[in-house]
Amino acid sequence: MSQKTAKYRKDYKAPDFTIDTVDLTVELDPVNTRVTSTMVVRRQGNHQQPLELDGEGLTLESVSIDSESIPEQQYTVTDQQLTITTDKEHFTLTVVNSINPRDNKALEGLYLADGTYCTQCEAEGFRRITYYLDRPDVLAKFTTTIIADKQSYPFVLANGNLIKQSEEGDKRIAVWEDPFPKPSYLFALVAGDFDVLRDTFTTREGREVKLELFVDKGNLDRSDHAMTSLKNAMKWDEERFGLVYDLDIYMIVAVDFFNMGAMENKGLNVFNAKYVLANPRTATDQDFLNVESVIGHEYFHNWTGNRITCRDWFQLSLKEGLTVFRDQEFSSDLGSRAVNRIQDVKIIRSHQFTEDAGPMAHPIRPDKVLEMNNFYTVTVYNKGAEVIRMLHTLLGEEGFQRGMKCYVERHNGQAVTCEDFVAAMEAANGADFSQFRRWYSQAGTPQVKATVDYDNDNKQLVVSLRQHTPATPGQETKQPFHIPVKLSALNPAGEVIQLTDTVLELTETEQDFRVSGAFTDKLTAQQQPVVSLFDNFSAPVKVEREISRDELRTLMAFAPDPVSRWDASQQLFATLIHEAVAKETTVQVDADTVQACRELLNSDTDPALIALALTLPNIATLADSYSVIPVEKLRHNLKRLKRHLAESLEDSIRERYQQLSAELDSNGYQLQGQDIARRQLRNTLLSYLAEVETESDWFIERYRQTDNMTDSLALLQATVWTQHQQAQPLLTLFDEQWRGEKLVMDKWFQTQALADSSNTVEAVQKLMEHPDFTLDNPNRVYSLLAAFTQNVAQFHRVDGAGYRLVGQVIRQLNDSNPQVASRLLSAFVSWRRYDADRQALMKQELEQLRALPGLASDLFEKVENSLAA
Ligand code: B3K
Ligand code: ZN
């Protein structure tokens, strides 16, 4: 494999040619699929450049221009490109090539897996199907003809509308036409045998859209929720964003073999079955919510991504950050806003902050990319969404929607940049985001030092803020960011004090703010207000602030913003752990904190919020405060803290558990907000009970009584993660019950991979031999091995066994599926954050990879970046 070279954002050049229309004919065959592509090509501007088409792993058969074959001296072909010399300005180019879908284990381009043909073209997979200008700023109208064996492939699908379907001999021929010009990354083709769930949606303009959901045979009983979610998404986008669907048909295909979650191909989404199939027996409440969110996400791309797309891949956050923001809002409008927000914050803190502090740190709009697939990151997606959210905070819903309207009006049908988006937001609101733009160009997590004082004489808060952003690779110094700081205040009894400002805009390195409010109404002469900063996590920053435990407990109980209530609980726990680590002692929980937890547990707060507040921060989040991560100390103290809370709160936990059980068990499993929240709390409490529950048969008995996966899995996890004596019997029972049900078994693999037990490495190794496990299927690799890399204590086992196991798998996947391999490699890149012994072991794996012949560019880029630095 020839090594790719890095590309730079600053080198963007508009293409020398464009393609107006493409007619593709794909004759499907497992090992020898023939692709005939007829393109109407137009030279752009005045130049003599040859036409350079991208193409990878293709076998070229013929090239002709305006129906005449061209002589071999007029073109050259390499393993990356087909270069054609012509002086024509406007011509029809026909290229014929062949490919081998069955041997395509990388699942990029056209592949055949489990009897289904399927494509994945984003970012640069179309070039593995045929020669093309495979870049997002070339928009063409596609017509696709598929020829397939009619017996094996009753359904042959592509983007747009079906305009012709016929049979010839043993072949089925279908012609699909997509009226909307699109970049090649949105191309899709599927052929297979499915069960189909059909429905319709009537747009607010009164147009009827056909909805079709294709699932593996026998799975119709798991498909309703996806269809409902799709209709909800279509309706929500009309109501909240004024965006209406544009084609007459919307198809979703669920497949088992897929590298990521789903893909927004125009009119023909391809989904990982994991984000489509769900019924209460096989899917947890969280799975149901994930289906809704991913279905929404891909649907929302139809406007933010497809109708308005990216000019180049450096602009990926243009569509991803915005679409994540949109799907977050969708989930929040339909479900619990607070719970959704807290989950988003957890992702940022445990994953994005780590990425931002490591050798692969990049701005949400990267400047340098070697392998584009490496940049579908939490930074581009989730921090990208936080940046959009800050714009929303600064402009308010109305201003933000004015900006969206302007963006859509200006750029519908175009391939544009992040700059175009910000400019539209500015134009529609008369705003100036010159400084705000730094969120697009600077990597790294800003650290904000905050002090809050109360000026009793003037009855004002004095909020002093100082920001600093650490250097990241290639960016030594940083300019100050424009940071929205939402705040609120309480009196010590927990009553809200109205403030005159609720959003401060920090723009300087150091800034003092004076905030007035109704202090005299709520405070006695001796009292001080309790202030909550960064309400609703109003900016993706780390906050350093001296705050007393008393204040944290007040915030935990009373902060008007539920996210801040949760955050206070997390800070309280984190403080206890950090103190113990610093003093080299074992964590102690003071009586007031136990009491605060008890009060919360007994309160009538939304049970889901109680559950989240009583869930301890994970090692990855706590690790953030250390330059060298004290793995053992964090792990030990976290365990002790959990045990201590379980023991001190045991009575209250049991009582609330019984109460929730009474409420839940009376009317059976219901997939609705209140019950989801109750189950969440009950199962959080279960994880505490497993720490203290000694009665031996209780868990297994309970398991036999449950009728839904949410509760079964919670029982399995509670026992396995506490090494309860019933863990093994439950694991066996689960395996017997679900073996062969791939998506369910993924949960079983994952539960074991996440167990913090001294033989987890060996257990994972052994599980790789389980009949349901295969390295060919990304879902299996993620559920067992990627999950294992998140098991901080065991992946980082001090003898290096965890590293060796994952290193070995990465080397194996290098040849077959480098995207999946690259995802596993992320666990190694921050090796400098560990102690010397671990550093040496991790580095050894990286060096071994560097020496691997034929190292894929996906891995090469991460290995080089992390060994450099
Ligand atoms: N756009 C796709 C991700 C493509 C990843 C390519 N390696 C899914 C999504 O974000 O909606
Ligand atoms: Zn997306």
mmCIF file of N, CA and C and ligand atoms in Angstrom, residues 264 297-298 301 319-320 323-324 381, ligand 2:
data_model
loop_
_atom_site.group_PDB
_atom_site.id
_atom_site.type_symbol
_atom_site.label_atom_id
_atom_site.label_comp_id
_atom_site.label_asym_id
_atom_site.label_seq_id
_atom_site.Cartn_x
_atom_site.Cartn_y
_atom_site.Cartn_z
ATOM 1 N N GLU A 264 -25.894 8.964 6.128
ATOM 2 C CA GLU A 264 -27.001 9.783 5.662
ATOM 3 C C GLU A 264 -27.176 9.861 4.146
ATOM 4 N N HIS A 297 -30.581 12.078 13.751
ATOM 5 C CA HIS A 297 -29.326 12.642 13.232
ATOM 6 C C HIS A 297 -29.220 12.471 11.710
ATOM 7 N N GLU A 298 -29.406 11.255 11.247
ATOM 8 C CA GLU A 298 -29.251 11.017 9.800
ATOM 9 C C GLU A 298 -30.333 11.756 9.020
ATOM 10 N N HIS A 301 -29.497 15.406 8.627
ATOM 11 C CA HIS A 301 -28.453 15.659 7.630
ATOM 12 C C HIS A 301 -29.042 16.005 6.260
ATOM 13 N N LYS A 319 -21.209 20.223 8.899
ATOM 14 C CA LYS A 319 -22.407 19.396 8.901
ATOM 15 C C LYS A 319 -22.525 18.560 10.167
ATOM 16 N N GLU A 320 -21.400 18.103 10.740
ATOM 17 C CA GLU A 320 -21.510 17.193 11.883
ATOM 18 C C GLU A 320 -21.789 17.928 13.198
ATOM 19 N N THR A 323 -25.330 19.092 12.979
ATOM 20 C CA THR A 323 -26.326 18.027 13.012
ATOM 21 C C THR A 323 -26.367 17.353 14.376
ATOM 22 N N VAL A 324 -25.231 17.250 15.053
ATOM 23 C CA VAL A 324 -25.265 16.729 16.422
ATOM 24 C C VAL A 324 -26.071 17.694 17.300
ATOM 25 N N TYR A 381 -17.339 16.311 16.091
ATOM 26 C CA TYR A 381 -18.774 16.087 16.315
ATOM 27 C C TYR A 381 -19.269 16.808 17.573
HETATM 28 ZN ZN ZN B 2 -23.501 13.012 11.085
#
